[in-house]
Structures are given as structure tokens and as C-alpha cells.
XYZ file of C-alpha atoms in Angstrom:
317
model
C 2.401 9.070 24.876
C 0.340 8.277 27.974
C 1.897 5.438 30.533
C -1.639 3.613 29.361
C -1.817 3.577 25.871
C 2.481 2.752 26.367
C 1.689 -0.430 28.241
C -1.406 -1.583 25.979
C 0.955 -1.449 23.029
C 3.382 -3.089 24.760
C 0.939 -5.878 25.736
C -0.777 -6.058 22.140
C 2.869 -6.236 20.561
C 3.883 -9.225 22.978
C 0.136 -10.757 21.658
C 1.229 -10.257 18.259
C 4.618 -11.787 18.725
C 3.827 -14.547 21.002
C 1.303 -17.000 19.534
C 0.039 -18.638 22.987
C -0.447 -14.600 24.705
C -2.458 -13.887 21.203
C -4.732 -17.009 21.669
C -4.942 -16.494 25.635
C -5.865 -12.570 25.304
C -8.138 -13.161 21.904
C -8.692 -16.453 21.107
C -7.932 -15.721 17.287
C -5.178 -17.218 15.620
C -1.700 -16.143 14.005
C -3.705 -15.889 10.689
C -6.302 -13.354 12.232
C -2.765 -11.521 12.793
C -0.410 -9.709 10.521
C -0.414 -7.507 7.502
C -4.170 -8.156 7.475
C -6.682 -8.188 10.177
C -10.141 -9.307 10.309
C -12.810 -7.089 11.198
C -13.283 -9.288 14.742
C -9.631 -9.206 15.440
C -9.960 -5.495 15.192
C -13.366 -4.809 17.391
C -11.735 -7.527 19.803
C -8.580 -4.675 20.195
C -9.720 -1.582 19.140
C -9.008 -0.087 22.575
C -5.313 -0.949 21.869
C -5.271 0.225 18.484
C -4.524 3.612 16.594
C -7.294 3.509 13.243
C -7.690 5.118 10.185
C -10.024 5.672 7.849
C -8.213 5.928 4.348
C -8.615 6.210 1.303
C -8.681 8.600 -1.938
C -11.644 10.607 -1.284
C -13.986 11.099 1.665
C -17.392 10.135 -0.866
C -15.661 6.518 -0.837
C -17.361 6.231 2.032
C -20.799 7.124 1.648
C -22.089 3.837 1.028
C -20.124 2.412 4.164
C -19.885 5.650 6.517
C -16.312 5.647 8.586
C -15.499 3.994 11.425
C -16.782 5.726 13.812
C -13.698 8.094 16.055
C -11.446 7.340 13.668
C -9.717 10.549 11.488
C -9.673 10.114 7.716
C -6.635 10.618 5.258
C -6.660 11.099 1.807
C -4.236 9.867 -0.870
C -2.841 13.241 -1.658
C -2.179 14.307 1.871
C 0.229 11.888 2.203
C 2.087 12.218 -1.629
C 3.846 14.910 -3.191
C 5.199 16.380 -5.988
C 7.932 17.936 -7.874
C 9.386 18.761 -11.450
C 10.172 16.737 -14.327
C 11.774 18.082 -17.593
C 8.237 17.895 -18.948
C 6.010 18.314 -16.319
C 5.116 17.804 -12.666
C 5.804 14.370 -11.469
C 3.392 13.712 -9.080
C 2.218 10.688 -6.611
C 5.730 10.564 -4.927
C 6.754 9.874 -1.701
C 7.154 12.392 0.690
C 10.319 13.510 2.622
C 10.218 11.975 6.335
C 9.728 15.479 7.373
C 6.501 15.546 5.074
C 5.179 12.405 6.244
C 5.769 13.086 10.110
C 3.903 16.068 9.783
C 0.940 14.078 8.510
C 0.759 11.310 11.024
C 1.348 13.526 13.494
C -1.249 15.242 12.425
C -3.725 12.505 12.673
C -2.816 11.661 16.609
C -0.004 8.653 15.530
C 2.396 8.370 18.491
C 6.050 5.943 17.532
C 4.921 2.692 18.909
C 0.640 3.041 17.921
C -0.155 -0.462 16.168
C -1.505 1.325 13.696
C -5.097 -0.177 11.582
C -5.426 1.216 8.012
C -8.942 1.000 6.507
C -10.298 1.817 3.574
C -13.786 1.723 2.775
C -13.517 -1.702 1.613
C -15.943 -1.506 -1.767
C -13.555 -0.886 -4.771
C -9.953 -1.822 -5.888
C -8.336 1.277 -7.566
C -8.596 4.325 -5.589
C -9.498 2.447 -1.814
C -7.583 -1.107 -1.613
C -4.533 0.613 -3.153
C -4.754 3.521 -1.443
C -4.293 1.752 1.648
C -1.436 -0.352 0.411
C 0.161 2.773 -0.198
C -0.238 4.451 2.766
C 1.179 0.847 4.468
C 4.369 0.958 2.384
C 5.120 4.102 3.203
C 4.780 3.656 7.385
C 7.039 0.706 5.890
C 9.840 2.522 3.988
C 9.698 5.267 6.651
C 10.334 2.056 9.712
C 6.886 1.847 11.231
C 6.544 -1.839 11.379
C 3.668 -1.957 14.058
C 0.496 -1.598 10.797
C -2.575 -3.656 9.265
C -4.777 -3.140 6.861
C -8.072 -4.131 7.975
C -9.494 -6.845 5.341
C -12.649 -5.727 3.964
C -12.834 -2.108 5.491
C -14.890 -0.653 7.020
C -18.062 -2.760 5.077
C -16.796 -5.530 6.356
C -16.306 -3.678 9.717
C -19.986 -2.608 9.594
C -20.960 -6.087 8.876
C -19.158 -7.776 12.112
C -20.972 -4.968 13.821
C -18.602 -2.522 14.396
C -19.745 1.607 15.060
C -19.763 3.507 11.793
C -20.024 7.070 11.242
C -21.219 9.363 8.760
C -18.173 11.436 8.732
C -14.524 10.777 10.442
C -13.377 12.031 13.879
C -11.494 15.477 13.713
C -7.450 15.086 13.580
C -6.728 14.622 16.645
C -2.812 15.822 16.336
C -0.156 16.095 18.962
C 1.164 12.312 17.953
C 4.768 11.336 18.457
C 5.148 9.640 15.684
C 8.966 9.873 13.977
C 10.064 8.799 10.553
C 13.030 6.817 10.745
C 15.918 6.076 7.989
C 13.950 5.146 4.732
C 14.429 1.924 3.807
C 16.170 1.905 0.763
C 15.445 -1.752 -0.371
C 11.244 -0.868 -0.598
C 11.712 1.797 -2.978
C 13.044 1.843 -6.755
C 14.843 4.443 -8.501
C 14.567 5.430 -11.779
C 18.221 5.309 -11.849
C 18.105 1.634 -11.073
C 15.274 0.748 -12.925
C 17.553 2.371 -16.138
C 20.483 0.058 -14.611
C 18.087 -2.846 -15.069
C 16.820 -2.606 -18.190
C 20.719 -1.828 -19.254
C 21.566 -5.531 -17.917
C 23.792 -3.286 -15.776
C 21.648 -5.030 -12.635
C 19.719 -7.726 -12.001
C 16.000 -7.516 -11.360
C 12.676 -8.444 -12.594
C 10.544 -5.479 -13.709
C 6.980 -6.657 -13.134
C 4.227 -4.550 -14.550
C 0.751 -4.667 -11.946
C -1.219 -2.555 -14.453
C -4.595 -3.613 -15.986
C -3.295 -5.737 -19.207
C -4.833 -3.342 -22.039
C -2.031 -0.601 -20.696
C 0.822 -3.423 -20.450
C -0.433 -3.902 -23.897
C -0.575 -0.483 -24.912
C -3.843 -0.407 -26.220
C -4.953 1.942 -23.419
C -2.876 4.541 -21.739
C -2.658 7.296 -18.860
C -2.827 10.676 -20.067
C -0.381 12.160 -17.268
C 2.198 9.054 -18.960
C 3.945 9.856 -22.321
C 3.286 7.292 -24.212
C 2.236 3.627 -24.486
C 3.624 0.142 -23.636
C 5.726 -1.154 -20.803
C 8.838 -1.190 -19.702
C 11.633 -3.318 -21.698
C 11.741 -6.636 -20.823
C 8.833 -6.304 -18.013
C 6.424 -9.366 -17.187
C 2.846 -8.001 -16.651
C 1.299 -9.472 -13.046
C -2.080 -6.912 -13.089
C -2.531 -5.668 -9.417
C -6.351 -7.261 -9.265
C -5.020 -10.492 -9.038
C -4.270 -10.383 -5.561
C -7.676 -9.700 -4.293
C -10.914 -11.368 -3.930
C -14.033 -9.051 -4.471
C -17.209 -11.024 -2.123
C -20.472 -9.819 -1.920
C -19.440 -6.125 -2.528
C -16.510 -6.415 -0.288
C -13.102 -6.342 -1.056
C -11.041 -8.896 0.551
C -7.363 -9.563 0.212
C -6.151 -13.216 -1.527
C -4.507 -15.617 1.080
C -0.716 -16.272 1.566
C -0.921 -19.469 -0.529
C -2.966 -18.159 -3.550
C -0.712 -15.061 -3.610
C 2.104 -17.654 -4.096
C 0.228 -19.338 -6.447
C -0.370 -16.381 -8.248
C 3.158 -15.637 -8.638
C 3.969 -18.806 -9.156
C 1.742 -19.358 -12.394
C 2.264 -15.617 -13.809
C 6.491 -15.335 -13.009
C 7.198 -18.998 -13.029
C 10.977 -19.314 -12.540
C 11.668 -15.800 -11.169
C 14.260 -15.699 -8.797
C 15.518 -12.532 -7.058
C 14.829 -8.433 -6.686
C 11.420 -7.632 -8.171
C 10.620 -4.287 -8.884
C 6.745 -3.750 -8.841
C 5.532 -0.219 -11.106
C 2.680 0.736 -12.640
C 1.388 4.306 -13.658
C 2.623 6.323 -10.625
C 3.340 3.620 -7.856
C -0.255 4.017 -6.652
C -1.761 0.545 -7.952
C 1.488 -1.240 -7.864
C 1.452 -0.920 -4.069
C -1.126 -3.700 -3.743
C 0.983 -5.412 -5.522
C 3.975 -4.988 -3.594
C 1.853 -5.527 -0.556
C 0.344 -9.210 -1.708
C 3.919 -10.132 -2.783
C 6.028 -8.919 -0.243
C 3.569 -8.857 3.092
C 1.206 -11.695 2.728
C 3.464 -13.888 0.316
C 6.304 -12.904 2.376
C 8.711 -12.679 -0.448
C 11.918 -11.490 0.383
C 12.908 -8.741 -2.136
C 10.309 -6.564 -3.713
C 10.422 -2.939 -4.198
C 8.169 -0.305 -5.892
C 8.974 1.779 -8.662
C 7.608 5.327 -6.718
C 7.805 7.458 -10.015
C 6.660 4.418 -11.924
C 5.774 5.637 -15.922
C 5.033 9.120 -14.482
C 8.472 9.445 -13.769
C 9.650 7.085 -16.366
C 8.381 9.103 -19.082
C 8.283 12.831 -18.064
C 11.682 12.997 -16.629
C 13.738 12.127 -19.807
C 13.878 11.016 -22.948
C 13.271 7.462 -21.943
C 10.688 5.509 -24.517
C 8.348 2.633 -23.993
C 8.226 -0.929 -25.670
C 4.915 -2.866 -27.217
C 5.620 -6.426 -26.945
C 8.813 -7.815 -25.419
């Protein structure tokens, strides 16, 4: 990394850290800064920032273009796969060699503060995607990340450059996966160890209520229903859709949220869904902007669940 960009980051990390240097450098406040950034917190640092456009597919963007010199990622460069006892389980984490490779790859050095931002129109396949991408710079130690509230139409909006197509991979970054943070991610083995009473956890199901219910189902999950004894919390709760845009919900109406739908849940909740893509919004509104203290997600989630043993599903609780 260049002496330059090494002191910026220094400087923007002490702004982040130090509400009086954030005001005196920005003006914004502490709640234009955090998990979620504002399109004008962003434009007002983009010099000190390391951005990316991402999301599931590149034609996510053709109603919003990219931000403009920013590289793009897609969902399944940064997942990977490998065999069940009935098939392929796919949409898993990747091993910190895997993922170093990849932001490397797209011109990450260790200390970037980095900006993830999806095209900011749609929920499933764009919003989640970049939840995902944040929990796993999260599980793999990178602290220093946003995702940019709105994307880039809300980008566009507050005037920032756009693009019809991202910036070449720049590569060469110095990024470096640290120890994975076992307390972000669920096993199935626990998961099993839950629903056994063997540990204690709440199993909280962020899928769209007609799957929870098992009227509708995924055909890469074998079966229908939920997990035993899960609670459903559906992953849209947690954002608020405005004029096309897609912004996130605020600290206090997350906690309202999971104060109306878990009320009386204390303790380790384990977020899973399909195949841990949607339940990392979830995750994200719960344990980043509500700031509660132990969530995980369920990688494998009913992917895993159900095409890596003989493990069934329940309808009703």
C-alpha cells in the first residue's frame, strides 16, 4: 500500500472513531457513519475509500449504471461449492485462501475502508448480495466496511459519477484473511445440537412466509417447511423500499422489529434461510444496525440442511 492511501485510512479511521474529527473533517454525524453510509457521506470521502460495485449480476445495473471507477463483483465469485450426499451444496463460504484471492483481485489492500454497493433497486439478489459479501469481510476480520444505503440509485441521485460498465480489476491488493470468526457462522452440526436441546439457540427463519409455511419451496432444497422449533422473521422486514430505492430500516425500527416478531428472545440467534444468501440481510439488520450481540448465519442453511443427510423438515411448530 502507498504511504498516501496508508495515512488517508489512517485519518478516515480516526474520523470514524472519534465523533468531534468526523464532524470537523465532514460535518455529518455518527449516524451518517457505520454499517451504513449515505450516499453524501460517501461522495464527501470517496478519495479515502476502496468501492465496489456488487451485486448478483452485472444487468442489475442497467437501470442505475455503476459507480463510475469502481470494479464489480458478482455473488458467485465470492461463494463456492462442494458435495453433499445428494448433490452439490452450493452458496458456501469460501476458504480464506479463496476469498483473498478475490479481493485481491479487485485492488483491496488490509486496512482499505472498504464501500459495498449494490445497485440499490431490488431486495433479493442486490440488498442481500451485499449483506453477504459484508459478512464475509466480517467472518474473515475485515472490520473497516459499509454498505452504501440506497446504492448506487441513490448514489446517482446525490449526484455522484455513474458508469455504464465497472472499472477493470484493478488487482495487486494486500488484502489478508484473518482467523474466521467462528461466532458469525453456524454449523450444521450445531444447528442439529440445537434442535436436539443439546444447545441453546434460537433458530430464526428470514425466508418469505409462504416457504416458512411450506406452501412454496426451493427446488435446489429437499423438501418443505422449516426447521423444528424455528420462529419465522422474513428478511424484507428490515428494509424500507422509497421511490424505487432500497434503503435499509433504522437502528430503532430494527429493534422494534425484533422486538414485536421474537418478543422474549434472549441469547444466540441463528439466522438461515435457503442457502445463507437472504438470511444475510438479516443477520446484517440484527447484528450491525441493531447491534445485537450474538447472531450467526446458518451458511449451508436448507441447502445444506437437506442435501447433506437424512435430516427432514417440519410444517407448523
Amino acid at each position: 500500500m502507498q504511504t498516501g492511501k496508508l495515512a488517508r485510512n489512517l485519518m478516515l479511521a480516526l474520523a470514524i472513531a472519534v465523533p468531534g474529527v468526523a464532524g470537523a473533517q465532514s460535518g455529518a454525524s455518527m449516524a451518517d457513519i457505520g454499517p451504513v453510509v449515505d450516499a453524501g457521506w460517501v461522495l464527501d470521502h470517496q478519495d479515502d475509500l476502496t468501492l465496489i460495485n456488487v451485486s448478483r449480476r452485472p444487468s442489475n445495473y442497467d437501470e442505475t449504471g455503476f459507480i463510475a471507477g469502481a470494479p464489480f463483483v458478482g455473488m458467485g465469485e465470492f461463494l463456492t461449492e462442494r458435495p453433499g450426499l445428494k448433490d452439490t451444496i452450493r452458496y458456501l463460504a469460501p476458504t480464506a485462501g479463496q476469498f483473498e484471492t478475490v479481493m485481491q483481485g479487485l485492488g483491496v489492500d488490509a486496512g482499505d475502508m472498504v464501500v459495498i454497493a449494490p445497485a440499490g433497486t431490488t431486495v433479493y439478489g442486490d440488498a442481500t448480495v451485499a449483506s453477504r459479501l459484508y459478512w464475509q469481510l466480517k467472518y474473515f476480520g475485515h472490520d473497516n466496511v459499509a454498505i452504501l444505503d440506497g446504492g448506487v440509485a441513490a448514489w446517482d441521485a446525490a449526484g455522484g459519477e455513474v458508469s455504464d460498465s465497472p472499472a477493470a480489476s484493478s488487482g495487486g491488493g494486500s488484502y489478508t484473511a484473518g482467523e474466521p470468526r467462528g461466532e458469525l457462522l453456524a454449523t450444521t452440526a450445531e444447528v442439529a445440537a440445537v434442535i436436539a436441546g443439546e444447545e441453546s439457540a434460537q433458530l430464526v427463519d428470514n425466508r418469505p412466509l409462504p416457504q416458512f409455511t411450506g406452501v412454496m419451496s426451493k427446488d435446489y432444497v429437499d423438501g418443505s417447511g422449516h426447521l423444528p422449533a424455528a420462529r419465522p422473521v422474513p428478511f424484507n422486514l428490515f428494509v424500507a423500499p422509497r421511490d424505487g430505492v432500497v434503503y435499509w430500516r433504522t437502528p430503532d425500527q430494527v429493534r422494534d422489529i425484533m422486538s414485536a416478531m421474537l418478543p422474549g428472545v434472549e441469547g444466540r440467534i441463528i439466522d438461515y434461510c435457503n442457502s445463507g444468501h437472504v438470511s444475510s440481510l438479516a443477520w446484517f439488520a440484527m447484528s450491525e444496525i441493531g447491534g445485537m450481540a450474538d447472531v450467526a448465519l446458518y451458511d449451508g442453511s436448507l441447502h445444506e440442511w437437506t442435501l447433506d443427510g437424512e435430516r427432514s423438515l417440519v410444517i407448523g411448530q
